[in-house]
Backbone as ProteinMPNN parsed JSONL, in Angstrom:
{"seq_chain_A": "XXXXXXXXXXXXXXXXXXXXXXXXXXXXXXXXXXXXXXXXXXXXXXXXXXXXXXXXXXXXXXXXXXXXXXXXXXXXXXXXXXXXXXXXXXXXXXXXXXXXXXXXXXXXXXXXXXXXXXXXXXXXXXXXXXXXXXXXXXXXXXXXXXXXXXXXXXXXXXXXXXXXXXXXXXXXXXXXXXXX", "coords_chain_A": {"N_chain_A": [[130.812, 130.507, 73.593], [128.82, 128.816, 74.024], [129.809, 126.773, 75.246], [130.741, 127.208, 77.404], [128.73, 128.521, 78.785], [126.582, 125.788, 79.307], [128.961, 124.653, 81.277], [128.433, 126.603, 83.211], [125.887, 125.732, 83.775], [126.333, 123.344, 84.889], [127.98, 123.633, 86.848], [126.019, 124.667, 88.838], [123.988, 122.595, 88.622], [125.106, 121.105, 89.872], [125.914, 122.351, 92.5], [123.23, 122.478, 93.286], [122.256, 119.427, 93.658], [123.583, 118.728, 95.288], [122.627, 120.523, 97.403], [120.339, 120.089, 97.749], [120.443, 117.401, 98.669], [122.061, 117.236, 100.941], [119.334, 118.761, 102.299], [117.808, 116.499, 101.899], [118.755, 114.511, 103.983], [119.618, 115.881, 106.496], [115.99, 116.02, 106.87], [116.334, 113.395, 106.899], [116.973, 112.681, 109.285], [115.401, 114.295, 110.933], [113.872, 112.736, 111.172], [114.174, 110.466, 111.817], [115.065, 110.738, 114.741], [112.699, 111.517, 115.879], [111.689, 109.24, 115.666], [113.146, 107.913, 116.872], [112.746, 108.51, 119.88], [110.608, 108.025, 120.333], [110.934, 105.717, 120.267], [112.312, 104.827, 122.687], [110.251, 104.297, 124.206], [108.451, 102.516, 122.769], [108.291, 99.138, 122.953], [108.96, 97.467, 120.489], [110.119, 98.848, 118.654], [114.147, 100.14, 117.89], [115.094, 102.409, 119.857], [117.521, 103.743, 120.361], [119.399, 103.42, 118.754], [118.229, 104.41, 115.865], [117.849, 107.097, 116.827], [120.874, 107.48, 116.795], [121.363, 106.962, 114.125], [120.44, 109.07, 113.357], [122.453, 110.937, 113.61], [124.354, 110.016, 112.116], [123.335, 110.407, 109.807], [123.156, 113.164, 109.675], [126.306, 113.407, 109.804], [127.209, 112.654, 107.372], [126.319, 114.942, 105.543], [126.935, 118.071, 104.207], [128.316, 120.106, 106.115], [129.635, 117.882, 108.136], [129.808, 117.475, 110.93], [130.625, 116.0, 113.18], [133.509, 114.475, 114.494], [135.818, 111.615, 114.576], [136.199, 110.577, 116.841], [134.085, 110.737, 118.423], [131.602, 110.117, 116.931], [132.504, 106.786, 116.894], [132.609, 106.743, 120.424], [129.56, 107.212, 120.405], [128.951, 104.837, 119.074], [129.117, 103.096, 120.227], [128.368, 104.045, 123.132], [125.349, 103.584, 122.618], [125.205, 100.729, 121.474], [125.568, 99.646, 124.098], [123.745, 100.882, 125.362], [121.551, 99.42, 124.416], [122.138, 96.877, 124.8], [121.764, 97.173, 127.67], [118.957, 97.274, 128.264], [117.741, 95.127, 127.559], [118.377, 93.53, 129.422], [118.326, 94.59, 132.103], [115.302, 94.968, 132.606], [114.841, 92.049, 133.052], [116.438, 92.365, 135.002], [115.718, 93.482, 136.96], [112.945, 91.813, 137.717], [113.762, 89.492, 138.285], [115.134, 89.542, 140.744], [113.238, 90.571, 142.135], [112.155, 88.31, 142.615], [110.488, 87.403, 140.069], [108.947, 85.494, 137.096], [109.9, 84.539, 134.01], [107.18, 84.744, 132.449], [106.397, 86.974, 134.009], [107.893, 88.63, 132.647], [107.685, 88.568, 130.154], [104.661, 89.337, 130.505], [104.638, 92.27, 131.427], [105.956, 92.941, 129.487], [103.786, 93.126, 127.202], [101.51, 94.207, 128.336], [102.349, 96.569, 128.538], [102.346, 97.431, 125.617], [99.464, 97.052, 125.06], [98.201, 98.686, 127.408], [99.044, 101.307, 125.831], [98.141, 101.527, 123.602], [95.349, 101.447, 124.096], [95.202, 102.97, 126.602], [96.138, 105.503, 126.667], [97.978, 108.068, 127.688], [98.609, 107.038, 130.175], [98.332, 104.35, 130.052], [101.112, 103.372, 129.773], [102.242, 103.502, 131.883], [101.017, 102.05, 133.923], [100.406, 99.768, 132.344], [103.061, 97.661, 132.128], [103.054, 97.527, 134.648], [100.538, 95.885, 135.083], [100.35, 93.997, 133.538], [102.685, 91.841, 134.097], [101.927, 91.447, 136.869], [99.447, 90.007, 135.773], [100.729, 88.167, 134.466], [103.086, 86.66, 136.323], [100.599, 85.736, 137.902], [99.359, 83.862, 136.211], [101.294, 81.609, 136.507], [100.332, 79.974, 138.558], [101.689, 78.989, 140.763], [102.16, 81.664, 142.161], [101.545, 83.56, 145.014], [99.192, 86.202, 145.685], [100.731, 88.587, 146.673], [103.365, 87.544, 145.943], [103.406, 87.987, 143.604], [102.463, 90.048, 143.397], [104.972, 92.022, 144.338], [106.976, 90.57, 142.407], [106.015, 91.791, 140.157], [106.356, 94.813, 140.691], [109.062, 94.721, 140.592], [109.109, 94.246, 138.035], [108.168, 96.217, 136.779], [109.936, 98.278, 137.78], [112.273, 97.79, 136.55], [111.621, 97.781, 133.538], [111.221, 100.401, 134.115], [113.789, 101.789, 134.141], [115.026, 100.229, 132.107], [113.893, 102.284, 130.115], [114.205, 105.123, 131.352], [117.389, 104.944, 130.44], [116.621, 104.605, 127.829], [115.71, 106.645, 127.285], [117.692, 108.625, 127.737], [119.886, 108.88, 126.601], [118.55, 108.626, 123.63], [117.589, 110.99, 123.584], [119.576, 112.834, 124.507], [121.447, 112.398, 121.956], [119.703, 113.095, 120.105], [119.319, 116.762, 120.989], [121.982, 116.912, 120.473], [121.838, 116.948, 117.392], [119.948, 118.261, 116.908], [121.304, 120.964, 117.706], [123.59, 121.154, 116.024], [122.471, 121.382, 113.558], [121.401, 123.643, 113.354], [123.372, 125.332, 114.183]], "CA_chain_A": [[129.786, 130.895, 74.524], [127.601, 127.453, 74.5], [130.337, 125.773, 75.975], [130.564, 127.944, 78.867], [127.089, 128.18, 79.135], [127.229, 124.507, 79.711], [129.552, 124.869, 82.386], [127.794, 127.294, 84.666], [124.899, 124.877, 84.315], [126.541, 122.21, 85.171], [128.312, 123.612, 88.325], [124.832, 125.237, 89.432], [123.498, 121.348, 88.864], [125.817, 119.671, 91.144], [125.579, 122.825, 93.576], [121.699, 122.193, 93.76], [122.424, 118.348, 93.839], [124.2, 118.581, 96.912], [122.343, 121.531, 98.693], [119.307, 119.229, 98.4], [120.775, 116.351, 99.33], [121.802, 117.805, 102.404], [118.421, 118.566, 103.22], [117.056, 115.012, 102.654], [119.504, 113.948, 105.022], [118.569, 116.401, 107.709], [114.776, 115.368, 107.225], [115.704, 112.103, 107.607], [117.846, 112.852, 110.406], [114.679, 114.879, 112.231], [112.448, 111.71, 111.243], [114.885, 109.106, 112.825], [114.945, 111.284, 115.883], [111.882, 111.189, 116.584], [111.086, 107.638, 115.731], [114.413, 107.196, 118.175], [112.76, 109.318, 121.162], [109.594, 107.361, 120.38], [111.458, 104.239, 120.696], [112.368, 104.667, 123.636], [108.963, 103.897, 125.292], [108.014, 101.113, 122.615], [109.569, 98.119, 123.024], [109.176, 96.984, 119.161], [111.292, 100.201, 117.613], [115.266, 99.821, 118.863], [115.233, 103.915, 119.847], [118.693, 104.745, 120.622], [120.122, 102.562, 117.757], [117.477, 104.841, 115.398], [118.761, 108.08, 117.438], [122.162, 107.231, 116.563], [121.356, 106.943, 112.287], [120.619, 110.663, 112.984], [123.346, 111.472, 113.644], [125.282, 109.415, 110.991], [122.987, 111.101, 108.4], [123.852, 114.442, 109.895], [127.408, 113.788, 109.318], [126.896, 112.541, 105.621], [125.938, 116.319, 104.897], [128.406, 119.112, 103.841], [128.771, 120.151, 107.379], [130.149, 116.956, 108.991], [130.024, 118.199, 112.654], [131.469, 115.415, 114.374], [135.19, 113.836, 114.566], [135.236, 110.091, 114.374], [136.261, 110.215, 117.879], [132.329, 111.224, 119.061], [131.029, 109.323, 116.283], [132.615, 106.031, 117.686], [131.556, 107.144, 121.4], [128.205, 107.179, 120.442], [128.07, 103.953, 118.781], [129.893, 102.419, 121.775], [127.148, 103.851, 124.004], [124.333, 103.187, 121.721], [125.001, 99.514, 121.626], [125.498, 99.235, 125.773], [122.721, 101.119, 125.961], [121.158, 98.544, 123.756], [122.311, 95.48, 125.616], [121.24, 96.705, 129.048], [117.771, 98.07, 127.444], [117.494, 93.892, 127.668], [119.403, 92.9, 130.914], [117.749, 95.424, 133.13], [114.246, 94.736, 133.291], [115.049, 90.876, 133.577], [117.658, 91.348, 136.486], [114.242, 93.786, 138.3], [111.754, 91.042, 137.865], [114.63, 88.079, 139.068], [115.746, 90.431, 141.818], [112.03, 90.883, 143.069], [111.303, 86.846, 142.177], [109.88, 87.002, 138.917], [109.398, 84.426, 136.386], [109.751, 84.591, 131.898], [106.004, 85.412, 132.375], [106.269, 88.115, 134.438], [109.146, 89.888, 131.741], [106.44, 88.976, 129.131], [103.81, 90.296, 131.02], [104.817, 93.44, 131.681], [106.305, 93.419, 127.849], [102.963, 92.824, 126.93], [100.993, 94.795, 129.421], [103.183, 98.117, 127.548], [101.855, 97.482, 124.571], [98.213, 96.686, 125.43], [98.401, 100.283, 127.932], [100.187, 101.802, 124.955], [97.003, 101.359, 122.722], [93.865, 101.236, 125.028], [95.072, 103.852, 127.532], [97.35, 106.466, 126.636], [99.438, 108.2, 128.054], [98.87, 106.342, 131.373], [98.464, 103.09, 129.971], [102.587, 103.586, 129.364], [102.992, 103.035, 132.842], [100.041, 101.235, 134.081], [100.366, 98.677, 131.57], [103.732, 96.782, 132.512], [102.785, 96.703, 136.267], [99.576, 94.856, 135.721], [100.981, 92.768, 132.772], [103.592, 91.388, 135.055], [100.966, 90.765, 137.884], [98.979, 89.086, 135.487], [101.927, 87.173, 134.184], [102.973, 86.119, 137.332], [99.431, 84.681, 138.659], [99.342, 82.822, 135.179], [101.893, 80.294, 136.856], [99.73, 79.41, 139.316], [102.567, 79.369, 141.664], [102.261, 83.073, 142.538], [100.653, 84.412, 145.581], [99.069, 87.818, 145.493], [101.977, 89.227, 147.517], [104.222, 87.313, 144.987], [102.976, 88.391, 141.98], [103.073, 92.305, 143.525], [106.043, 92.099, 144.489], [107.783, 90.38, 141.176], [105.001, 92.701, 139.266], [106.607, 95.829, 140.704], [110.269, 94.602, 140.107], [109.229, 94.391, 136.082], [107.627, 97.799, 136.406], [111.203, 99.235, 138.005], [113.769, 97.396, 135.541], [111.252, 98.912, 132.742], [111.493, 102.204, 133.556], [115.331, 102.463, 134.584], [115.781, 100.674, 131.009], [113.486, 103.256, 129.503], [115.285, 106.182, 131.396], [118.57, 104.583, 130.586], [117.472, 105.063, 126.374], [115.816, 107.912, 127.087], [118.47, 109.64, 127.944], [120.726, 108.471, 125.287], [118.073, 109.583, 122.681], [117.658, 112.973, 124.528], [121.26, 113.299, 124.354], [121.726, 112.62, 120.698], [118.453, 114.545, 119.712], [119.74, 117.658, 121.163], [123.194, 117.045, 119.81], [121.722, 117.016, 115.837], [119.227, 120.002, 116.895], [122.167, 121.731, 117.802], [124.495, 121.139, 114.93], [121.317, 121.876, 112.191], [121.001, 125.373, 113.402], [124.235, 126.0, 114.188]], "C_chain_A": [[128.963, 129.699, 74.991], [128.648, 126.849, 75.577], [130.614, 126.07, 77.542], [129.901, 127.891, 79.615], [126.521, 126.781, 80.101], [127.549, 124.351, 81.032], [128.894, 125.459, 84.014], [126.266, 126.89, 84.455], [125.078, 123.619, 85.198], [127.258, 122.235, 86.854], [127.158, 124.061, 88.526], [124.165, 123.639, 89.784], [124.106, 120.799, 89.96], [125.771, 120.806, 92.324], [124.129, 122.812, 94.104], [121.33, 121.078, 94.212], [122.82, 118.101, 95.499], [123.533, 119.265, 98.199], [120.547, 120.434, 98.546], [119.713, 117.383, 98.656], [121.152, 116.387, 100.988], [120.558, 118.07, 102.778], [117.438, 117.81, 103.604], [117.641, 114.77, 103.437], [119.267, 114.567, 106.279], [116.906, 116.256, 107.922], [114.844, 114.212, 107.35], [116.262, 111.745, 108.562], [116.669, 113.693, 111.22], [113.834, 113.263, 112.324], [112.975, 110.601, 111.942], [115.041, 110.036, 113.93], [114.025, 111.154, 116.542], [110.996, 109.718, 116.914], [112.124, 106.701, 116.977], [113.892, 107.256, 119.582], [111.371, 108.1, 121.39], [109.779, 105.991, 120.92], [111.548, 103.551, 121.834], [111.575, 104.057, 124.535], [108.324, 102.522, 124.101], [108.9, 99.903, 122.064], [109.685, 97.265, 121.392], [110.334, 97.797, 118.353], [113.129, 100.417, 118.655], [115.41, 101.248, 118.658], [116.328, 104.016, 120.265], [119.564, 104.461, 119.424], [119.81, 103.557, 116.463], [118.197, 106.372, 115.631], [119.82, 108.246, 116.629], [122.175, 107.023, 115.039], [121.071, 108.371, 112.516], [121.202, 111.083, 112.822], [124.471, 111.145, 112.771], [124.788, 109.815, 110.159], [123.399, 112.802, 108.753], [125.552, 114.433, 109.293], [127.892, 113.185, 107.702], [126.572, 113.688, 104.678], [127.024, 116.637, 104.616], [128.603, 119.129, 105.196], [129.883, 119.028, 108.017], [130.776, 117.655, 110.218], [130.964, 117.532, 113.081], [132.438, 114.7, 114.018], [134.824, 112.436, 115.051], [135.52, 109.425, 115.82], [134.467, 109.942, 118.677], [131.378, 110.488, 118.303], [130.864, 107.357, 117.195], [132.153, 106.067, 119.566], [130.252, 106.707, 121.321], [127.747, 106.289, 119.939], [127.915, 103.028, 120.008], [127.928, 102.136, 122.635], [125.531, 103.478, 123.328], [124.191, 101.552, 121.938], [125.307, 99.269, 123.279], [124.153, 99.786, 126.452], [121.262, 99.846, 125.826], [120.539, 97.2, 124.43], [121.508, 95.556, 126.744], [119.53, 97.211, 129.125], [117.155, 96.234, 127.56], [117.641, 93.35, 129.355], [118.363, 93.388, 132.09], [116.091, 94.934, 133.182], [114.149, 92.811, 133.424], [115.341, 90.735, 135.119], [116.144, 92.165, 137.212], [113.375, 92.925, 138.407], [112.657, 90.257, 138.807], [114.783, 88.805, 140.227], [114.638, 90.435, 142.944], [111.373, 89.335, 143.122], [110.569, 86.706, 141.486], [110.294, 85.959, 137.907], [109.467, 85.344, 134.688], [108.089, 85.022, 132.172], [106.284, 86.19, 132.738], [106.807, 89.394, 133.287], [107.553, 89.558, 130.56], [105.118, 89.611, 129.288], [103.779, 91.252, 130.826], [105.519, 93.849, 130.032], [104.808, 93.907, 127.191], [101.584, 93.781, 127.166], [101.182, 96.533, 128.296], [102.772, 98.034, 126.525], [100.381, 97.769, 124.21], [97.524, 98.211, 126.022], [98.61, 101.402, 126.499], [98.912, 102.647, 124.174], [95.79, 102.101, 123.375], [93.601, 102.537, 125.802], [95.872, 105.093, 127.463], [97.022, 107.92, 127.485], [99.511, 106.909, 129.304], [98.914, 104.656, 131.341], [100.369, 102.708, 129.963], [102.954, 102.619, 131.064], [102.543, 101.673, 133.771], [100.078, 99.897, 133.694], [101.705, 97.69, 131.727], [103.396, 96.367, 134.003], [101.428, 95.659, 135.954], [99.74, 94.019, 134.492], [101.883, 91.698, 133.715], [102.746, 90.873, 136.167], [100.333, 89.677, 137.501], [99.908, 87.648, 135.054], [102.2, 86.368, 135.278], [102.044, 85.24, 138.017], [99.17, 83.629, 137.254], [99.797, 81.578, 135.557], [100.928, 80.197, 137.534], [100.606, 79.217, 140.468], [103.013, 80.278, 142.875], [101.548, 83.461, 143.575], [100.308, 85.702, 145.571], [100.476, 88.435, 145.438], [102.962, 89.211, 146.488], [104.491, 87.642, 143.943], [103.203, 90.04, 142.268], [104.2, 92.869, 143.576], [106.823, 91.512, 143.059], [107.09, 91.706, 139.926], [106.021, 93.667, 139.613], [108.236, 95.999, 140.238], [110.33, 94.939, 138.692], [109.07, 95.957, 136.253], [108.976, 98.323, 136.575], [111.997, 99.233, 137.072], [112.76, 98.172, 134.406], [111.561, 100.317, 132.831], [112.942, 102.821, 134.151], [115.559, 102.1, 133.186], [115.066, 101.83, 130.133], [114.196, 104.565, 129.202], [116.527, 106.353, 130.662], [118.213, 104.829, 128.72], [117.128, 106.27, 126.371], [116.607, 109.568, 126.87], [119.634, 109.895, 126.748], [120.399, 109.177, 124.463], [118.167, 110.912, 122.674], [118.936, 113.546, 123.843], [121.987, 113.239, 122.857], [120.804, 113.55, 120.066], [119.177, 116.244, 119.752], [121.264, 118.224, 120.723], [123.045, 117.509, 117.916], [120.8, 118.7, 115.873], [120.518, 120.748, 116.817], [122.938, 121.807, 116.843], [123.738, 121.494, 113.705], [121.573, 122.984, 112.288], [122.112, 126.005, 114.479], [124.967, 126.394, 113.371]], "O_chain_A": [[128.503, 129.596, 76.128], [128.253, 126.488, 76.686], [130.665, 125.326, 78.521], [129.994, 127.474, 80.769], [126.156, 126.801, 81.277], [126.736, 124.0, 81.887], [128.866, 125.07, 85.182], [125.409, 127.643, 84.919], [124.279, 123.062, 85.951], [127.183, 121.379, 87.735], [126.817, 123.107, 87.828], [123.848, 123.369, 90.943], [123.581, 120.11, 90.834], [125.554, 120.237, 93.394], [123.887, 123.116, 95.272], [120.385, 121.045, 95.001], [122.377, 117.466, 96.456], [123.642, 118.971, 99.389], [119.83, 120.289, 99.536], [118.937, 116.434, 98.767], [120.664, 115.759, 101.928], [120.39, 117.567, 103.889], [116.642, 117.838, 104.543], [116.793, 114.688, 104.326], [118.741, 113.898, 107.169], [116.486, 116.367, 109.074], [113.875, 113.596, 107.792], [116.206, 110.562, 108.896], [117.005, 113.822, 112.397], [113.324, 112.79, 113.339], [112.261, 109.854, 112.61], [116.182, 109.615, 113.737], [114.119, 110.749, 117.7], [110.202, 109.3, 117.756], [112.037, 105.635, 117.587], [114.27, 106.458, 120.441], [111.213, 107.452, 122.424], [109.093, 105.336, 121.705], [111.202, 102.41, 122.14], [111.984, 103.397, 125.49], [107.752, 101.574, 124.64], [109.762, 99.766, 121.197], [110.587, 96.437, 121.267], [111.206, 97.348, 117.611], [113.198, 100.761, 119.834], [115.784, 101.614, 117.543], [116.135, 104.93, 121.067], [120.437, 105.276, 119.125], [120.814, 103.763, 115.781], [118.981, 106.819, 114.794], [119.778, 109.11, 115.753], [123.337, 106.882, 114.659], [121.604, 109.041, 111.632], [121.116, 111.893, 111.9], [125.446, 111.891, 112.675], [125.555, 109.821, 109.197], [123.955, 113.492, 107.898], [125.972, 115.278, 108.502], [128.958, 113.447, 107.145], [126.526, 113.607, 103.451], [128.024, 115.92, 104.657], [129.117, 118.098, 105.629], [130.985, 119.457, 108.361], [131.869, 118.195, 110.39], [132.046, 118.033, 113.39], [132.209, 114.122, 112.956], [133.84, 112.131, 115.725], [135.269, 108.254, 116.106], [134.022, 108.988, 119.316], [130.33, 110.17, 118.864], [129.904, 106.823, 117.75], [131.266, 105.275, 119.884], [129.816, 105.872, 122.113], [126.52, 106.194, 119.914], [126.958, 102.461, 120.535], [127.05, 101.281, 122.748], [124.694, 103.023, 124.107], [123.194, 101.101, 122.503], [125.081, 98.07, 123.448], [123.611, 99.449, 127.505], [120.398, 99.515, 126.639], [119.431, 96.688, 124.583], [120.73, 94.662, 127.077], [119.05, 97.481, 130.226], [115.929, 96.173, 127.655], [116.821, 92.857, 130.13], [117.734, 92.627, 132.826], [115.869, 94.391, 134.264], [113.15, 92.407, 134.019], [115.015, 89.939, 135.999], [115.476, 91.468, 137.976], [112.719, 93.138, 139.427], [112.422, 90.292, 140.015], [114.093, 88.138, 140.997], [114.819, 90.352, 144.159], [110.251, 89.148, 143.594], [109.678, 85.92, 141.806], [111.442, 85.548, 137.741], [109.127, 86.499, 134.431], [108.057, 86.217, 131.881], [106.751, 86.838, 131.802], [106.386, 90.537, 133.109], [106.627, 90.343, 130.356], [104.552, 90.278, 128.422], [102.935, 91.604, 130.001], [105.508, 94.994, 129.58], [104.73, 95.034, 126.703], [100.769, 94.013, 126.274], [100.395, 97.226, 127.651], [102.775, 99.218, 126.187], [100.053, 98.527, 123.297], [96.633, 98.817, 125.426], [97.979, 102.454, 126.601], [98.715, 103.861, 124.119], [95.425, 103.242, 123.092], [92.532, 103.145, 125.861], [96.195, 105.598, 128.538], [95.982, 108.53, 127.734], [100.354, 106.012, 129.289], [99.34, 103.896, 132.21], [100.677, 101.543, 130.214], [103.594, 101.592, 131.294], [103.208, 100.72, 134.177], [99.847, 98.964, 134.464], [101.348, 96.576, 131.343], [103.44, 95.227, 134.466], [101.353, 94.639, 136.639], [98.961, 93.069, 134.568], [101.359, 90.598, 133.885], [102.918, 89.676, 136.395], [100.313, 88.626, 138.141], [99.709, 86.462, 135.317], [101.592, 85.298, 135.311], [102.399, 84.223, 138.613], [98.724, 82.513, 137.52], [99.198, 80.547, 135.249], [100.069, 80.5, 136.705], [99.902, 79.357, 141.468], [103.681, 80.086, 143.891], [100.493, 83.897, 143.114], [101.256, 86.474, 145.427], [101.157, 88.703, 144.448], [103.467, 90.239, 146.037], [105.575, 87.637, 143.359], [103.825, 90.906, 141.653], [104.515, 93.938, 143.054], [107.43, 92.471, 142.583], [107.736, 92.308, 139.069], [106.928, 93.549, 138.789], [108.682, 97.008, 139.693], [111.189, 95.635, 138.149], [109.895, 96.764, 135.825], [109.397, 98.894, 135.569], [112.503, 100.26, 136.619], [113.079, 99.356, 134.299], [111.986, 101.127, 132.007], [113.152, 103.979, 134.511], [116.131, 102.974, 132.534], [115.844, 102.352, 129.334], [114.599, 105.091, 128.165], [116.889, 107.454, 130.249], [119.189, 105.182, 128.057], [117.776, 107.113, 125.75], [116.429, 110.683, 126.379], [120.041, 110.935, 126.231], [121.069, 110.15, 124.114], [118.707, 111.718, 121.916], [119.153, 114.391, 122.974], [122.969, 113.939, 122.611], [121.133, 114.629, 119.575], [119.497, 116.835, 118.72], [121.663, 119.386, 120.636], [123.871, 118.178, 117.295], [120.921, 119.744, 115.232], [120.789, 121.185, 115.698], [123.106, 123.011, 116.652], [124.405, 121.931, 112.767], [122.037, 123.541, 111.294], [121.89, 126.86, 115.336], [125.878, 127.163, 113.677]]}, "name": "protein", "num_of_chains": 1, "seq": "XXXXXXXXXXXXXXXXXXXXXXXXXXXXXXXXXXXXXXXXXXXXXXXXXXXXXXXXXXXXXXXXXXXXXXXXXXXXXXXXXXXXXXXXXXXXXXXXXXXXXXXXXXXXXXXXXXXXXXXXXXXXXXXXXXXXXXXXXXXXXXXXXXXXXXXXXXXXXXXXXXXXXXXXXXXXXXXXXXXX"}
């Protein structure tokens, strides 16, 4: 009888082991979600990269939703989203005639907004970082500086869109597979 006993403790242990292990992994699959979505808008936290551990702790559960085809996919786009999350608000400043100030500006600017002014500082805050950036050279005429200023502001918020959507799109992929 003990030894039995035993037994159907010991499978009950490793079935309790596992059913809460699965649900650290889904809390830390909601908490990298939202630190992913968050990401998105500050430029210190890499949010789609963050996103994308959700979904690798999702499939570390019992469940394992996704096939290593969708897995790969999503690192794919994760890291291109990554890259051009860099690229993009460079090529809008160069495009509009901005200088390395201006991109730090308007880096800068987002952070400063972020803090001081919220919500609207979000947006607020790279255009007149970038302006100020710009008249820093001394180089810059008004005009010049508005015009490279508004270029940073655009490439910001196409790469924003561009993780937003990403995140979005994995977010709603782990919602969906939790409570399905």
């Amino acid at each position: 009888m003990a030894v039995q006993f035993r037994k159907e403790i010991s499978i009950f242990s490793t079935w309790s082991k596992t059913y809460f292990m699965d649900i650290l992994l889904v809390i830390l699959g909601f908490v990298c979600m939202i630190v992913g979505i968050l990401g998105c808008f500050l430029p210190i936290i890499p949010g789609p990269p963050i996103s994308f551990l959700s979904l690798l702790l999702l499939q570390w559960t019992e469940k394992s939703p996704f096939d290593s085809d969708t897995l790969w996919l999503w690192a794919f786009i994760t890291a291109a989203v990554t890259a051009l999350d860099y690229v993009v608000p460079i090529y809008g400043t160069k495009k509009f005639g901005g200088t390395k100030r201006g991109v730090w500006g308007s880096t800068i600017g987002l952070v400063v907004g972020l803090f001081f002014f919220p919500p609207f500082g979000i947006i607020v805050g790279p255009f007149v970082g970038a302006f100020l950036g710009e008249m820093s050279t001394g180089k810059a005429t008004n005009q010049e500086a508005l015009k490279s200023a508004f270029g940073s502001f655009i490439g910001f918020l196409v790469g924003t869109l561009i993780k937003l959507i990403a995140s979005g799109y994995m977010a709603w992929m782990f919602v969906k597979y939790v409570f399905a």
